[in-house]
Each structure stands twice: as structure tokens, then as C-alpha cells.
Amino acid sequence: MGQITFSDVVAKTESMKGAPADFGRRSLIKAGLAASILTLWQAEPSWALEDRMSNDKKHGALPSILTMADVHAVSRALAHYTEGPLLNGLWKRPELSSRDRSVVTVAALIARIQSIEMPYHFALALDNGVKPAELSEIITHLAFYAGWANAMSAVAIAKDIFHQRSIGIDQLPPAKEKLLPLNEEAEKQRAAQVSNNFEAVSPGLVQNTTDLLFRDLWLRPALAPRDRSLVTVSALIANGQTGQITYHLGRAMDNGLTQEQASEVLTQIAFYAGWPCAFSALPVVKDVFEKRQK
Amino acid sequence: MGQITFSDVVAKTESMKGAPADFGRRSLIKAGLAASILTLWQAEPSWALEDRMSNDKKHGALPSILTMADVHAVSRALAHYTEGPLLNGLWKRPELSSRDRSVVTVAALIARIQSIEMPYHFALALDNGVKPAELSEIITHLAFYAGWANAMSAVAIAKDIFHQRSIGIDQLPPAKEKLLPLNEEAEKQRAAQVSNNFEAVSPGLVQNTTDLLFRDLWLRPALAPRDRSLVTVSALIANGQTGQITYHLGRAMDNGLTQEQASEVLTQIAFYAGWPCAFSALPVVKDVFEKRQK
Amino acid sequence: MGQITFSDVVAKTESMKGAPADFGRRSLIKAGLAASILTLWQAEPSWALEDRMSNDKKHGALPSILTMADVHAVSRALAHYTEGPLLNGLWKRPELSSRDRSVVTVAALIARIQSIEMPYHFALALDNGVKPAELSEIITHLAFYAGWANAMSAVAIAKDIFHQRSIGIDQLPPAKEKLLPLNEEAEKQRAAQVSNNFEAVSPGLVQNTTDLLFRDLWLRPALAPRDRSLVTVSALIANGQTGQITYHLGRAMDNGLTQEQASEVLTQIAFYAGWPCAFSALPVVKDVFEKRQK
């Protein structure tokens, strides 16, 4: 293939808007440029957001596509709130570890397809001690709890971060592995309740819930049940799915999430999913806390 | 215009970050490159996702921007769940045709702006027997039922798929055409109920609902009322808008959607909008089913 | 740096898919191309959407990434509804000013990360009399009321529009400025109520709500309290957060939003967030209206 200059691409593009042209050559250009765009879009230059990170520990993060200078150019107030109350305030509160804050934040971003902050927070999560295998499982878990395309949007970002950090599949969980032991009694109860209520309404959904979720996904060992619950509860709050919080927050606390931690999850999520999501969850969380104290 | 090489673009870009530069030439570069990016972003290389599709029939799909290898590199478990339980499990269940599953899935993706899976599923929908005219109407319908920008996000993908498959506007519905006959009695009842409740609250909304939706959009013949209902119900479930499900699921069943199909819509949507959306809809759907059986 | 032609980029890209290659040079290309992509993606060519705007006043808008021709190529019906009932109908209704319609629309788009229409509507908002300082504050306000990444997605668009229109930070609010006077009595009541209900559930959230929102953000003078309320209510309706509407709609009307305007907000939002969001809000809005008339 001969030398194709940028002006050729411009010309090509112009001609593409008219009658169909030389498809073979165009496809070649397309394949190449599309691939580079896709790769480059997320594999961001090192200057991006570096000032935002400057008061954090050094890391090899793939930053977001915004620089702190960009934020400054649009809203000095937002830059101020980001550097102060958010990064130097919220993230340093002792009620929840940085690692758990990253789990909550990553879950919220994936649950709402907030792609623009994924590169920054996926990288920060790894820096904060979330293992690559755990990030991988969080994404898989959210395919079921937030939607398949949500997980795929996360894959599009994570693949570049994994590549940049030389994280190979040897560091990631296998497709299938020995499952954690099932709490048969609790699962029997759960299944019976769902089945009694909804078997006749949607047998396919009820069956998949048992087979794929509670007897498979939840038992995968690469993410501890407590963390899986943390991801689930965070996604529910971030998406305003208050009707599902009661069961999963109870399960989370059964799995080891303390009340203080659950309380701080709300503080964290308010920033990343917005205050209204946190406030809509408050009465439900209150109710769960009160019922467990009896 | 002289030859502009890639290094010029890099240089230009660097200079753009500083003081304002030569705007005329920059604009030209911008116009050309932006156009190529916009075109190429969605017009993906043929290697993408082809293995994902390998166990499906051959098709000329514009695939998504992810390959199965990308998914594998981030989560072998997610790759396994995609190939097994999703593509070879869910999509092959007999309770709902592949064509209807595509309608449900496309509606869910547009309702949630899950752009990353739109290229794959728009193409699959056409392969599964959704006519171009129907896909066009689904997008238009969701402008009203999910938001104008949701429809525009779908247009951005669909235009390239239509272009690639040489689907011209001769295959698409005209802007205005002879409407289906109106069920005057049912519409009178609906309008009266809404008007009694909400005329004083928002007369503009009530008026537009009658004029634009029920005496226009719903009567466009390019999408059967049963399919229009299927799109609407899918979007409502996918967006967690449980308060609107009762009316529209009843209407869907009046329009010919069977209870078995409605039940399976929940099974399908669980994967694409996440389990919590499906479970939040379950009690409402149950109620509709039970009331119709009396 | 020597001349790098497009064919080099294609070749590079191909090699990037295999074994790791020359990272130094690749990074340079990446940095340059990524920067140009990021800049150009939003800085759209002038032909885009210009026909859509043709019946509006001349403006220097950065249009969306879709042209009206694109819409036409996918759905002539959608093009018709856009030009007629939406742009020449809804936007010209006298019940709400164009400026307020822009505030509502921009808030809805940011609240739902409907990026594809942001360039068009941010530019239109400025043309309709929303000041740059106000747009800046709207984005900041929605960091708290819709999520940090929602605001960042808006920053990514606004920075280019501000750059193109030569809007410097001298036209934008400072990070900190003299706050508006606080209505101590009303705030005391609000704080007491929230504290009584939820202090024990999430002390961090309750504290931040007082310190960051009601004693800081809401008192920033660059956006009038009435407009801040309009943004908040619009975001709540657009995201289906009906549980939070009662308080904020009451506050909006205390801040000067008339009932006729609030009513028309629903008419406007139906198009941009979809009918179901507007209809889910209707009973709550009705209740607020009725209680205030007593």
C-alpha cells in the first residue's frame, strides 16, 4: 500500500458522502483508522488529569479524557469542589477504606455507563488495591446486575488499562472454576420465595435467577461475597432501584458489610450518582438498619 | 489544498492547546478529520466481534466496537456467559421468536443509550427479520418514549448500517402516510381519564399526548400496534418506569402480545437491562396478568 | 520528529494488535492523535445540523454530530417531528421563554448523559440568553444533583464551545465568591428534618448535604436560586426521581417559579426525557400544586 496522507483521508471522506466509491481501499483505511481511534480514544496521553492526581500517590493510571485544565476552563467552582471536598475530603474519610470507595465508585460508574470517568477510576481502583481479578469479576457481575452493554462499556476501557499495565489473563479468573460452597438453607428459602411469587409470571427469569446467579455467579471465588454484595448494593443505589435494596443490603450485611460501611457507601455514592439517588435510598437503608437491630 | 501529513495534525493539535492559531486551515482539518472519525467510529472493521457471531448465521453486520478477544482479555467468565447462556441459551428459547427478541433488545439499548451494543444488535435485528422500515419506526417511536437524544444516538448508528446495506429511503416510511384507523371508543376513554386527572396540571403535555402520540405516532402503519407496544413495554421495563407498565402492558396484550411472550420479555430484558429492572417489573406484570384473567 | 504519514499510523495500528512494539514513538502518535480526536470529536464541522437550525436565528453554534440529512436517512418521520412539532411547535409555545426551555433541556441532557445533543443545545442555550457563567454553574450544580461524571461529560462538550466562542474564565464565576444571604429559618427547618430522619443512617451524607449543598452550592450567586431550582427539578423529572420532586418543586416555587412555568417544564421534558418520565412526575406535581393552593 502506497503512502496515504492526511489530505487523502480528507478527500476520501468527502467522497464518501456522495456516491459509493472505491470500497476496497476505503475499507482498508477504515479498518486502520477505526482501530487506531478505538485504541487511542481510551489510551490517553500522560498529561491528562495528572494535576488532578498530583496529590495522590504516583501511579501509572490511564487517566480520563479530561484534564483538570479542561475542568478549570469550564468551571473553576467544579475544579475546586473536585480537588477539595471530593478528592481531599470524601476519599480520605476513615469510615470506608480507599479500596472499598473504589469498589463503590467503579460499580456506580458501570451501572450508569459514565464512561468518561471509567479510565481514571479503573486505574485508581487498581492503585487502591482492587486486584485485576476482582475488577474483572466486578465487570462480569454487573453484566447481570446492570445490563450486558454496561459490562461491555467497561470492557472497552479495562482492556486498554490491562494492556498498558501488562495484566495478562494469567492474572484473571478462568471462565469456570471451583465454586464457593453454597448456603443451601438460605438459597432454598430465597428460591422458594421468588418461585412462590413469580414462577407463574416469568418461569424463564426465575429459572435463570437460580441457575445463573445464585448457584453460579455469586459463588465464583474471585470476588468475595461481601464485595459482590457491595458492588450490587452500589449499583442498585446508583440506578435508583430502591425496590431491590432491602434484600441485597440485608444480604450484604450477612456477608460482612458493617452498618458503618453501608452508611458511608451512601456518602460516597451521593457524589458519583448524585444526591437524589442517595436520598431516595436513605429511607430504605434506614428501614434495613432498624429491622436488623431488633 | 496541499499535502497535510499526520505530523502536521499533531503539530496543529499541540498549537491548539496554546493561543488561538490559524483558524481557517484548522477548521478545514477539523471538518475533514471529524467527518472521517464520525463515519469510521461506527463503521467498524470486519474482524470485530466476528467470532462472537460465528455460531450465528452469516450476515453483513456492522459489528460493535468490541471483539470477543477484547472481552476475553478482560473477563473469560463474561466471554463464557456471552457465548453460552446468552447467545446459545437465551436467544434460542422458543417462548419468543428471534425477531421479537431483537425488537425487545433494540428497544432496551435505545432506551438506555447503550451505544456500544447498538451496531451489533441493529444489524442482528435486520438479520432476524426486523424490516428496515420497522427499525426506522422503532427509533422514531422511542424519541417519544425514551427521549429525543436517545433516538438521535440510534440514528448515529443506524445511518451507517443502512448505508452499508444500501438501504435507501425508498425502503423507509414516508414522513406522513395514511394512518391506521383509530379505535375511537378506547381513545376517548384514555383521553378522558388523562384529562380528568392532569389537564389542570399540564395542559400542554396532555394536548401533545393526544395529538402527537395517540392520534398520530401510534397510528403510523410502518410498525404494527402490537410491535409498537412491545417496544414501549420493553423501554419502560429497561428504564425502571414501573408506574407506566400497567397501562402499556394491558394495551400490548390488547394489541396481541400473548402472556407467554410478555413473560419471556422479562427473561430477555434481565440480560440487557440488568436483573434489578426485571425484578422491579415482576410484581406489576403479575398484577396485570392476574387482573386480565378475571 | 520526522514526517509521519497516515500509512504509518495504519501500519502502527496493525502492529499494535500483535506483540508490543516501539512504545516511545507510538506514545507520541497516540498523544497527538488522541488529542486531535478529542478536540475534533466535539468541535464539529459547520455543515452539521445547519439545516435543522435554518429556521432559527443565525448563531455560531457548535452543532451536534448529526446532520438533519442523517436523521432523514434513517427516519423521515423523525425528521418531520423534529422540524415541526419540536422545533417549530414546542420551542415556540409562550408558556415558557426560550431561555428557560434551554435551561430545562440542558439540565435534562446532562442528567441523562445524552451527549449527542449536548453540543447543539449548549450552543442554543447561549444563543437563547443563558450566560456562560450560568451554563458553567448549571454544570457544577449537576455534579451534585446528577453525578460527578455527568458534569464531566458536560465539561468535555462545553470546553470546546467556550473555546470556539472565545469565552475565557474572566466570563466565568470564580471558584469561591461572596455567597447569597442564607434564609436561616428555612435552612434550620430543612436541616432539622433531614437530621431527625437520617442522621443515624448516614451522618456523612447528612453533613455534606448541609455544608456543601445548602450552605455553599445553593448560595453561589452566579445562578439565581430560581434557576438553580429549575435545573434541579428538571434533572429529577428527567431521571424519574419522583421521590425528590415534592421538596424541590416546592422550593422552586418559593424561589419564584410560577405554576404555569412548572406545568410547561413537564411539556418540555416529555420530548427530551421521554413521555414516561413526564407522566411519572404528573401525580407528584399535581399534589404539590394542590397543596400550595390551600
Coordinates of N, CA and C in Angstrom, one line a residue, chain B residues 3 5-7 9-10 13-14 16 23 26 30-31 33-35 37-38 41 47 113 136-137 139-140 143-153 155-156 158-159 162 169-170 172-176 194 196-198 200-205 208-209 212-213 216-217 220 236 241 244, chain C residues 1-6 9 17 29 32-33 35-37 39-41 43-45 47 52 65-66 70-78 80-82 85-86 90 93 109 112-114 116-117 163 259 263-264 266-267 270-280 282-283 285-286 289:
Chain B
Q3 N -0.5 18.9 0.5 CA -0.5 17.7 1.3 C -0.4 18.0 2.8
T5 N 0.3 16.2 6.3 CA 0.6 14.9 6.8 C 0.2 14.8 8.3
F6 N 0.3 13.6 8.7 CA -0.2 13.3 10.1 C 0.6 14.2 11.1
S7 N 1.9 14.4 10.8 CA 2.7 15.2 11.7 C 2.2 16.6 11.8
V9 N -0.9 17.4 11.7 CA -2.0 17.4 12.5 C -1.6 17.4 14.0
V10 N -0.6 16.6 14.3 CA 0.0 16.5 15.6 C 0.4 17.9 16.0
T13 N -2.4 20.2 16.5 CA -3.1 19.9 17.8 C -2.4 20.5 19.0
E14 N -1.1 20.4 18.9 CA -0.3 20.9 20.0 C -0.5 22.4 20.1
M16 N -3.0 24.1 19.2 CA -4.4 24.4 19.5 C -4.5 24.6 21.0
F23 N -7.1 29.8 12.1 CA -8.4 29.2 12.2 C -9.0 28.6 10.9
R26 N -7.2 25.3 10.3 CA -7.6 24.3 11.3 C -9.0 23.8 11.1
K30 N -10.2 20.2 10.7 CA -11.2 19.7 11.6 C -12.4 19.0 10.9
A31 N -12.9 19.8 9.9 CA -14.0 19.3 9.2 C -13.7 17.9 8.6
L33 N -11.2 15.7 9.4 CA -10.9 14.6 10.3 C -12.2 14.2 11.1
A34 N -12.9 15.2 11.5 CA -14.1 15.0 12.3 C -15.0 14.1 11.5
A35 N -15.2 14.5 10.2 CA -16.1 13.7 9.4 C -15.6 12.2 9.3
I37 N -13.7 10.6 11.4 CA -13.9 10.0 12.7 C -15.4 9.5 12.8
L38 N -16.2 10.5 12.6 CA -17.7 10.2 12.8 C -18.1 9.0 11.9
W41 N -16.0 5.7 13.2 CA -16.2 5.3 14.5 C -17.2 4.1 14.6
W47 N -13.3 -7.5 11.3 CA -12.8 -8.6 12.2 C -13.5 -8.5 13.5
I113 N -29.5 4.2 26.0 CA -28.4 4.8 25.3 C -27.1 3.8 25.5
S136 N -36.6 1.8 11.6 CA -36.8 3.2 11.5 C -37.9 3.7 12.4
E137 N -39.0 3.0 12.4 CA -40.1 3.4 13.2 C -39.9 3.2 14.7
I139 N -37.1 3.5 16.2 CA -36.2 4.7 16.6 C -37.1 5.9 16.8
T140 N -38.0 6.1 15.8 CA -38.9 7.3 15.9 C -39.8 7.2 17.2
A143 N -38.1 8.1 20.3 CA -37.9 9.6 20.5 C -38.9 10.0 21.5
F144 N -40.2 9.6 21.4 CA -41.2 10.0 22.3 C -41.2 9.2 23.6
Y145 N -40.9 7.9 23.5 CA -41.0 7.1 24.7 C -39.7 7.0 25.5
A146 N -38.6 7.5 25.0 CA -37.3 7.4 25.8 C -36.5 8.7 25.8
G147 N -36.9 9.6 24.9 CA -36.2 10.9 24.8 C -35.6 11.1 23.4
W148 N -35.6 12.4 23.0 CA -35.2 12.7 21.7 C -33.7 12.3 21.4
A149 N -32.9 12.6 22.4 CA -31.5 12.3 22.2 C -31.2 10.8 22.1
N150 N -32.1 10.0 22.8 CA -31.9 8.5 22.7 C -32.1 8.1 21.2
A151 N -33.2 8.7 20.6 CA -33.4 8.4 19.2 C -32.2 8.8 18.3
M152 N -31.7 10.0 18.6 CA -30.6 10.6 17.8 C -29.3 9.7 18.0
S153 N -29.1 9.1 19.2 CA -28.0 8.2 19.3 C -28.2 7.0 18.5
V155 N -29.9 7.0 15.6 CA -29.8 7.4 14.3 C -28.3 7.4 13.9
A156 N -27.4 7.8 14.8 CA -26.0 7.8 14.5 C -25.4 6.5 14.2
A158 N -27.6 3.7 13.1 CA -28.4 3.2 12.1 C -28.1 3.7 10.7
K159 N -27.7 5.0 10.6 CA -27.4 5.6 9.3 C -26.2 4.8 8.6
F162 N -27.6 1.3 7.6 CA -28.4 1.5 6.4 C -27.5 1.7 5.1
I169 N -34.0 5.5 1.3 CA -35.2 5.9 1.9 C -36.4 5.4 1.2
D170 N -36.2 4.8 0.0 CA -37.4 4.1 -0.6 C -37.8 2.9 0.2
L172 N -37.9 3.0 3.4 CA -38.3 3.5 4.8 C -39.6 4.3 4.7
P173 N -40.3 4.4 5.8 CA -41.7 5.0 5.7 C -41.5 6.5 5.4
P174 N -42.5 7.0 4.7 CA -42.5 8.5 4.5 C -42.8 9.2 5.8
A175 N -42.6 10.5 5.7 CA -42.8 11.4 6.9 C -44.2 11.3 7.4
K176 N -45.1 11.3 6.4 CA -46.5 11.2 6.7 C -47.2 10.2 5.8
V194 N -57.0 10.7 31.3 CA -55.8 11.6 31.5 C -56.2 13.0 31.7
N196 N -59.0 14.2 32.9 CA -59.6 14.4 34.2 C -58.5 14.6 35.3
N197 N -57.6 13.7 35.2 CA -56.5 13.7 36.2 C -55.5 14.9 36.1
F198 N -55.1 15.2 34.8 CA -54.0 16.0 34.7 C -54.1 17.3 33.8
A200 N -55.4 20.1 34.3 CA -55.1 21.3 35.0 C -53.6 21.3 35.4
V201 N -52.9 20.2 35.5 CA -51.5 20.2 35.9 C -50.6 20.6 34.8
S202 N -50.8 20.0 33.6 CA -50.0 20.4 32.4 C -50.8 20.2 31.1
P203 N -51.6 21.3 30.8 CA -52.4 21.2 29.6 C -51.6 20.9 28.3
G204 N -50.4 21.4 28.3 CA -49.5 21.2 27.1 C -49.2 19.8 26.9
L205 N -48.8 19.2 28.0 CA -48.4 17.7 27.9 C -49.6 16.9 27.6
N208 N -50.4 17.4 23.8 CA -49.5 16.7 22.9 C -49.6 15.2 23.0
T209 N -50.0 14.7 24.1 CA -50.2 13.2 24.3 C -51.3 12.8 23.3
L212 N -50.1 14.2 19.3 CA -48.9 13.6 18.7 C -48.7 12.1 18.9
L213 N -49.1 11.6 20.1 CA -48.9 10.2 20.3 C -50.1 9.4 19.8
D216 N -51.6 10.1 16.2 CA -50.6 10.2 15.1 C -49.6 9.1 15.2
L217 N -48.6 9.2 16.1 CA -47.5 8.2 16.2 C -48.0 6.8 16.2
R220 N -49.3 5.2 12.9 CA -48.4 5.1 11.7 C -48.3 3.6 11.4
L236 N -40.0 0.7 28.9 CA -40.5 1.0 30.3 C -39.8 0.1 31.3
Q241 N -39.4 2.2 34.7 CA -40.5 3.1 34.8 C -41.8 2.3 35.1
Q244 N -45.6 3.2 34.7 CA -46.3 3.3 33.4 C -46.5 1.9 32.8
Chain C
M1 N 10.9 15.5 15.1 CA 10.1 14.4 14.7 C 9.9 14.4 13.2
G2 N 10.2 13.3 12.5 CA 10.1 13.3 11.0 C 8.6 13.3 10.6
Q3 N 8.4 13.2 9.3 CA 7.1 13.2 8.8 C 6.4 11.8 9.0
I4 N 5.3 11.8 9.6 CA 4.6 10.6 9.8 C 3.3 10.6 9.0
T5 N 3.2 9.7 8.1 CA 2.1 9.8 7.2 C 1.0 8.8 7.7
F6 N -0.2 9.0 7.1 CA -1.3 8.2 7.6 C -1.0 6.7 7.5
V9 N 0.5 5.3 10.4 CA -0.4 5.1 11.5 C -1.1 3.8 11.3
K17 N -1.7 -4.5 17.4 CA -2.5 -5.7 17.8 C -1.7 -6.9 18.1
I29 N 2.6 9.3 18.8 CA 1.4 9.3 17.9 C 0.1 9.3 18.7
G32 N -0.7 12.7 20.1 CA -1.2 13.6 19.1 C -2.5 13.3 18.6
L33 N -2.7 12.1 18.2 CA -4.0 11.7 17.5 C -5.1 11.8 18.5
A35 N -5.4 13.6 21.1 CA -5.7 15.0 21.4 C -6.6 15.5 20.2
S36 N -6.1 15.2 19.0 CA -6.9 15.8 17.9 C -8.3 15.1 17.9
I37 N -8.4 13.9 18.1 CA -9.7 13.2 18.2 C -10.6 13.9 19.2
T39 N -10.4 16.7 20.6 CA -10.8 18.1 20.3 C -11.8 18.1 19.1
L40 N -11.6 17.3 18.1 CA -12.4 17.4 16.9 C -13.7 16.7 17.1
W41 N -13.7 15.7 17.9 CA -15.0 14.9 18.1 C -16.1 15.9 18.4
A43 N -15.8 19.4 18.3 CA -15.7 20.6 17.5 C -16.1 20.3 16.1
E44 N -17.4 20.3 15.9 CA -18.0 19.8 14.7 C -17.9 20.7 13.5
P45 N -17.9 20.1 12.3 CA -17.9 20.9 11.1 C -19.2 21.7 11.0
W47 N -21.2 22.3 8.6 CA -22.4 21.9 7.9 C -23.3 21.1 8.8
R52 N -31.1 22.0 10.2 CA -32.0 21.9 11.4 C -32.2 23.2 12.1
I65 N -23.3 16.0 16.4 CA -22.6 15.2 15.4 C -23.5 14.7 14.4
L66 N -24.8 15.0 14.4 CA -25.7 14.5 13.4 C -26.1 15.7 12.5
D70 N -28.7 13.1 8.1 CA -28.6 11.8 8.7 C -29.9 11.3 9.3
V71 N -30.6 12.2 10.0 CA -31.9 11.9 10.5 C -32.8 11.4 9.4
H72 N -32.8 12.2 8.3 CA -33.6 11.9 7.2 C -33.3 10.6 6.6
A73 N -32.1 10.2 6.6 CA -31.7 8.9 6.0 C -32.1 7.7 6.8
V74 N -32.4 8.0 8.1 CA -32.9 6.9 9.0 C -34.4 6.9 9.2
S75 N -34.9 8.1 9.3 CA -36.3 8.2 9.6 C -36.9 9.6 9.1
R76 N -37.6 9.6 8.0 CA -38.2 10.8 7.6 C -39.2 11.3 8.6
A77 N -39.8 10.4 9.3 CA -40.8 10.7 10.3 C -40.2 11.5 11.4
L78 N -39.0 11.0 11.9 CA -38.3 11.7 13.0 C -37.9 13.1 12.6
H80 N -39.3 14.9 10.4 CA -40.6 15.7 10.4 C -41.0 16.1 11.8
Y81 N -41.0 15.2 12.7 CA -41.4 15.5 14.1 C -40.4 16.5 14.7
T82 N -39.1 16.4 14.3 CA -38.1 17.3 14.8 C -38.3 18.8 14.3
P85 N -43.3 19.6 15.1 CA -43.8 19.7 16.4 C -42.8 20.1 17.5
L86 N -41.5 19.7 17.3 CA -40.5 20.0 18.3 C -40.0 21.4 18.1
L90 N -43.1 23.0 20.0 CA -42.8 23.1 21.4 C -42.0 24.4 21.8
R93 N -43.9 27.8 22.1 CA -45.0 28.0 23.0 C -44.7 29.1 23.9
L109 N -30.5 16.9 29.5 CA -29.4 16.2 28.8 C -28.2 15.8 29.7
R112 N -29.0 12.9 32.1 CA -29.1 11.6 31.5 C -27.9 11.3 30.6
I113 N -26.8 12.1 30.6 CA -25.6 11.9 29.8 C -26.0 11.7 28.3
Q114 N -26.9 12.5 27.8 CA -27.3 12.4 26.4 C -26.4 13.2 25.6
I116 N -25.0 13.2 22.8 CA -25.1 13.5 21.3 C -25.8 14.9 21.1
E117 N -26.7 15.3 22.0 CA -27.4 16.5 21.7 C -26.8 17.7 22.6
H163 N -14.3 27.6 24.1 CA -13.1 27.9 23.3 C -13.4 28.6 22.0
Q259 N -46.6 28.5 38.7 CA -47.2 27.2 38.4 C -47.3 27.0 36.9
S263 N -45.7 23.8 35.1 CA -46.5 23.0 34.2 C -45.9 22.8 32.8
E264 N -45.3 23.8 32.3 CA -44.7 23.8 31.0 C -43.4 23.0 31.0
L266 N -43.0 20.3 32.3 CA -43.3 18.9 32.0 C -43.6 18.7 30.5
T267 N -44.2 19.7 29.9 CA -44.4 19.6 28.4 C -43.0 19.5 27.7
A270 N -41.0 16.1 28.4 CA -41.6 14.9 27.8 C -40.8 14.6 26.5
F271 N -40.4 15.6 25.7 CA -39.7 15.4 24.5 C -38.3 15.0 24.7
Y272 N -37.6 15.5 25.7 CA -36.2 15.3 25.9 C -35.9 14.1 26.8
A273 N -36.8 13.8 27.7 CA -36.5 12.6 28.6 C -37.5 11.5 28.3
G274 N -38.4 11.8 27.4 CA -39.4 10.8 27.1 C -40.7 10.9 27.9
W275 N -41.8 10.6 27.3 CA -43.1 10.7 27.9 C -43.3 10.1 29.2
P276 N -42.7 8.8 29.4 CA -42.9 8.1 30.7 C -42.4 8.9 31.9
C277 N -41.2 9.6 31.7 CA -40.7 10.4 32.8 C -41.7 11.6 33.1
A278 N -42.2 12.2 32.1 CA -43.2 13.3 32.4 C -44.4 12.7 33.1
F279 N -44.9 11.6 32.6 CA -46.1 11.0 33.2 C -45.9 10.5 34.6
S280 N -44.7 10.0 34.9 CA -44.4 9.6 36.3 C -44.4 10.7 37.2
L282 N -46.2 13.5 36.8 CA -47.5 14.2 36.9 C -48.3 14.2 38.2
P283 N -48.5 13.0 38.8 CA -49.2 12.9 40.0 C -48.5 13.7 41.2
V285 N -46.4 16.3 40.8 CA -46.6 17.7 40.6 C -48.0 18.2 40.9
K286 N -49.0 17.4 40.5 CA -50.4 17.7 40.8 C -50.5 17.9 42.3
F289 N -49.0 21.2 43.5 CA -49.9 22.3 43.1 C -51.1 22.5 44.0

